[in-house]
Amino acid sequence: GLNYKKHAKESNMPEPAFPVVFTKPPSSVIGDGEPIAIPRVCVDEVDYECELAVVIGKLCKNVSEDQALDYVQGYMCANDVSARFQQLKHGGGQWCRGKGFDTFCPLGPRLVPASQIPDPNNLSISTTVNGQVLQQSNTKDMIFSVQQIIAFLSQSTTLLPGTVILTGTPEGVGFARKPQITLKPGDKVTIAIEKIGELTNPVIAEPTSSL
């Protein structure tokens, strides 16, 4: 979280001294083409966030920055969908609640092998909603590089194969805009990252059934 310089500025927050860490549950993950469901408890606060997703390929613990990319299996596009009131006001100081609802972690459209992206810290990245480009940046604006993030997260902690690490979002999120933009049923959101492709998800209201 909060890992792009211009996003920190638009959020009126100082650049963090260490990576900001939160978790998203497996139940939040969906694939390309699957719908993002707006939760009943947060109808007017759901935001988009384009992010580079890093997938760990082997047991990773106490690795150095120099070694970090050796543990990466590949990369995907991610949308760190976020309910802002739940994140900032109703989460008890934790971001997990507002970022962990069902369908709040679209990933895809494919896993690109790490060998095809030798430098993940210099990739164009964008979000388009209903054909309008709302975020457009480059991973070189990240405060902490992919290597720094992996080294930090692996300190005395084992990252298992298949672990997915989201690396933060650039400026242009909906809650920082004037007027603010929130996702609504009927919207279509596309996350695009250079050398990876496009991740597109429609937006729907949460179904009335419990499962």
Coordinates of C-alpha atoms in Angstrom, one line a residue:
G1 CA 0.0 0.0 0.0
L2 CA 1.0 3.6 -0.6
N3 CA 3.9 2.8 -2.8
Y4 CA 3.9 5.4 -5.6
K5 CA 5.3 8.9 -5.0
K6 CA 2.5 10.8 -6.8
H7 CA -0.2 8.7 -5.2
A8 CA 1.1 9.6 -1.7
K9 CA 1.0 13.2 -2.8
E10 CA -2.6 13.1 -4.0
S11 CA -3.6 11.3 -0.8
N12 CA -1.9 14.0 1.3
M13 CA 0.2 11.4 3.0
P14 CA 3.9 11.4 3.6
E15 CA 6.0 8.8 1.8
P16 CA 6.4 5.8 4.1
A17 CA 9.7 4.8 5.6
F18 CA 8.8 1.2 5.2
P19 CA 6.4 -0.7 3.0
V20 CA 2.8 -0.5 4.1
V21 CA 1.5 -4.1 4.5
F22 CA -2.0 -5.5 4.6
T23 CA -3.6 -8.7 3.4
K24 CA -6.4 -9.7 1.1
P25 CA -8.2 -13.1 1.6
P26 CA -8.3 -15.8 -1.0
S27 CA -12.0 -15.3 -1.3
S28 CA -11.3 -11.8 -2.8
V29 CA -9.6 -13.3 -5.9
I30 CA -11.4 -13.4 -9.2
G31 CA -10.1 -13.8 -12.8
D32 CA -10.2 -11.9 -16.0
G33 CA -13.8 -11.3 -17.1
E34 CA -15.4 -12.2 -13.8
P35 CA -17.6 -9.5 -12.1
I36 CA -16.6 -7.2 -9.3
A37 CA -19.5 -7.2 -6.9
I38 CA -20.3 -4.0 -5.0
P39 CA -21.0 -5.0 -1.4
R40 CA -24.3 -4.1 0.1
V41 CA -22.6 -2.5 3.0
C42 CA -20.6 0.0 0.9
V43 CA -22.5 1.0 -2.2
D44 CA -21.0 4.5 -2.8
E45 CA -17.4 4.1 -1.9
V46 CA -15.8 1.4 -4.0
D47 CA -12.6 2.4 -5.9
Y48 CA -10.2 1.0 -8.4
E49 CA -6.4 0.6 -8.1
C50 CA -4.2 -0.7 -10.9
E51 CA -1.3 -2.7 -9.5
L52 CA 1.6 -5.0 -10.6
A53 CA 1.1 -8.4 -9.0
V54 CA 4.2 -10.4 -8.2
V55 CA 3.9 -14.2 -7.8
I56 CA 6.5 -16.1 -5.7
G57 CA 7.7 -19.3 -7.3
K58 CA 9.6 -21.0 -4.5
L59 CA 10.1 -20.9 -0.7
C60 CA 11.3 -17.4 0.1
K61 CA 12.7 -16.4 3.5
N62 CA 15.3 -13.8 4.5
V63 CA 16.3 -13.1 1.0
S64 CA 18.4 -10.1 0.0
E65 CA 17.4 -7.5 -2.5
D66 CA 20.0 -8.8 -4.9
Q67 CA 18.5 -12.3 -4.6
A68 CA 14.8 -11.3 -4.6
L69 CA 13.9 -11.6 -8.3
D70 CA 15.3 -15.2 -8.3
Y71 CA 12.2 -16.2 -6.3
V72 CA 9.7 -14.7 -8.6
Q73 CA 7.7 -17.0 -10.8
G74 CA 6.0 -14.3 -12.8
Y75 CA 3.8 -11.2 -13.0
M76 CA 0.1 -10.4 -13.5
C77 CA -2.1 -7.4 -13.6
A78 CA -4.1 -6.7 -10.4
N79 CA -7.0 -4.5 -9.3
D80 CA -6.8 -3.7 -5.6
V81 CA -10.5 -2.9 -5.4
S82 CA -11.1 -0.8 -2.2
A83 CA -14.1 0.4 -0.2
R84 CA -12.7 3.7 1.1
F85 CA -14.9 4.3 4.1
Q86 CA -14.5 0.7 5.3
Q87 CA -10.7 1.1 4.7
L88 CA -10.1 4.4 6.4
K89 CA -12.9 4.8 8.9
H90 CA -14.5 1.5 9.7
G91 CA -11.5 -0.8 9.8
G92 CA -10.1 0.0 13.3
G93 CA -6.9 1.4 11.7
Q94 CA -6.4 -1.7 9.5
W95 CA -6.9 -1.6 5.7
C96 CA -7.8 -5.3 5.5
R97 CA -11.6 -4.8 5.9
G98 CA -12.0 -2.3 3.1
K99 CA -9.8 -4.2 0.7
G100 CA -10.9 -7.8 1.5
F101 CA -14.5 -8.1 0.3
D102 CA -15.4 -10.9 -2.1
T103 CA -14.3 -10.2 -5.7
F104 CA -12.0 -7.3 -4.5
C105 CA -8.8 -8.8 -6.0
P106 CA -9.1 -9.4 -9.8
L107 CA -5.9 -11.0 -11.2
G108 CA -4.9 -11.8 -14.7
P109 CA -5.2 -12.0 -17.6
R110 CA -2.2 -14.5 -17.5
L111 CA 0.9 -15.2 -15.5
V112 CA 3.8 -13.9 -17.5
P113 CA 7.1 -15.7 -16.6
A114 CA 9.7 -13.6 -14.8
S115 CA 12.2 -14.3 -17.6
Q116 CA 10.1 -12.2 -20.0
I117 CA 10.1 -9.2 -17.7
P118 CA 13.7 -8.7 -16.5
D119 CA 13.0 -5.2 -15.0
P120 CA 9.6 -5.0 -13.3
N121 CA 10.4 -1.6 -12.1
N122 CA 10.0 0.1 -15.5
L123 CA 6.5 -0.9 -16.8
S124 CA 3.7 1.4 -18.0
I125 CA 0.5 0.8 -16.0
S126 CA -3.0 2.2 -16.3
T127 CA -6.7 1.9 -15.4
T128 CA -9.5 2.6 -17.8
V129 CA -13.1 2.8 -16.6
N130 CA -15.8 2.7 -19.3
G131 CA -13.3 3.8 -21.9
Q132 CA -11.9 6.7 -19.9
V133 CA -8.2 6.5 -18.8
L134 CA -8.2 7.4 -15.1
Q135 CA -4.7 6.2 -14.0
Q136 CA -1.6 6.2 -16.2
S137 CA 1.9 5.9 -14.8
N138 CA 5.0 3.7 -14.7
T139 CA 6.3 1.3 -12.0
K140 CA 9.4 3.4 -11.9
D141 CA 7.4 5.8 -9.7
M142 CA 7.3 3.2 -7.0
I143 CA 8.8 4.2 -3.6
F144 CA 9.9 0.7 -2.9
S145 CA 11.1 -1.5 -5.8
V146 CA 9.9 -5.1 -6.3
Q147 CA 13.2 -6.3 -4.9
Q148 CA 12.9 -4.2 -1.8
I149 CA 9.3 -5.3 -1.2
I150 CA 10.2 -9.0 -1.4
A151 CA 13.3 -8.6 0.8
F152 CA 11.2 -6.7 3.4
L153 CA 8.3 -9.2 3.4
S154 CA 10.6 -12.2 3.7
Q155 CA 12.3 -11.0 6.8
S156 CA 11.9 -14.0 9.3
T157 CA 8.7 -14.8 7.3
T158 CA 8.4 -17.7 4.8
L159 CA 6.7 -16.6 1.5
L160 CA 5.2 -19.8 0.1
P161 CA 5.1 -20.7 -3.6
G162 CA 2.0 -19.1 -5.1
T163 CA 2.1 -16.1 -2.7
V164 CA 0.8 -13.0 -4.6
I165 CA 2.3 -9.6 -3.7
L166 CA 0.5 -6.4 -4.9
T167 CA 2.9 -3.5 -5.2
G168 CA 0.8 -0.4 -4.8
T169 CA -1.1 1.9 -7.1
P170 CA -0.2 5.1 -8.9
E171 CA -2.1 8.5 -8.8
G172 CA -5.5 8.9 -10.3
V173 CA -7.7 6.8 -7.9
G174 CA -11.3 7.8 -7.7
F175 CA -11.5 9.0 -4.1
A176 CA -8.8 11.6 -4.7
R177 CA -10.6 13.1 -7.7
K178 CA -12.8 16.1 -7.6
P179 CA -15.6 15.2 -7.9
Q180 CA -14.9 11.7 -6.6
I181 CA -15.4 8.7 -8.8
T182 CA -16.8 5.4 -7.5
L183 CA -17.5 2.1 -9.3
K184 CA -21.1 1.4 -10.1
P185 CA -23.0 -1.6 -11.4
G186 CA -22.7 -1.6 -15.2
D187 CA -19.1 -0.2 -15.2
K188 CA -16.3 -2.0 -17.0
V189 CA -12.7 -1.7 -15.5
T190 CA -9.6 -2.5 -17.4
I191 CA -6.1 -2.7 -15.8
A192 CA -3.3 -2.7 -18.4
I193 CA 0.4 -3.3 -17.8
E194 CA 3.2 -3.3 -20.4
K195 CA 4.4 -6.8 -21.4
I196 CA 1.5 -8.4 -19.4
G197 CA -1.7 -7.4 -21.1
E198 CA -5.2 -6.3 -20.0
L199 CA -7.3 -7.4 -17.1
T200 CA -11.0 -6.5 -17.6
N201 CA -13.9 -7.0 -15.2
P202 CA -17.5 -5.8 -15.3
V203 CA -19.1 -4.4 -12.2
I204 CA -22.3 -5.7 -10.7
A205 CA -24.3 -5.3 -7.5
E206 CA -23.7 -8.0 -4.9
P207 CA -26.2 -10.8 -5.6
T208 CA -29.0 -11.3 -3.2
S209 CA -28.1 -15.0 -2.5
S210 CA -25.8 -15.7 0.4
L211 CA -23.5 -18.0 -1.7

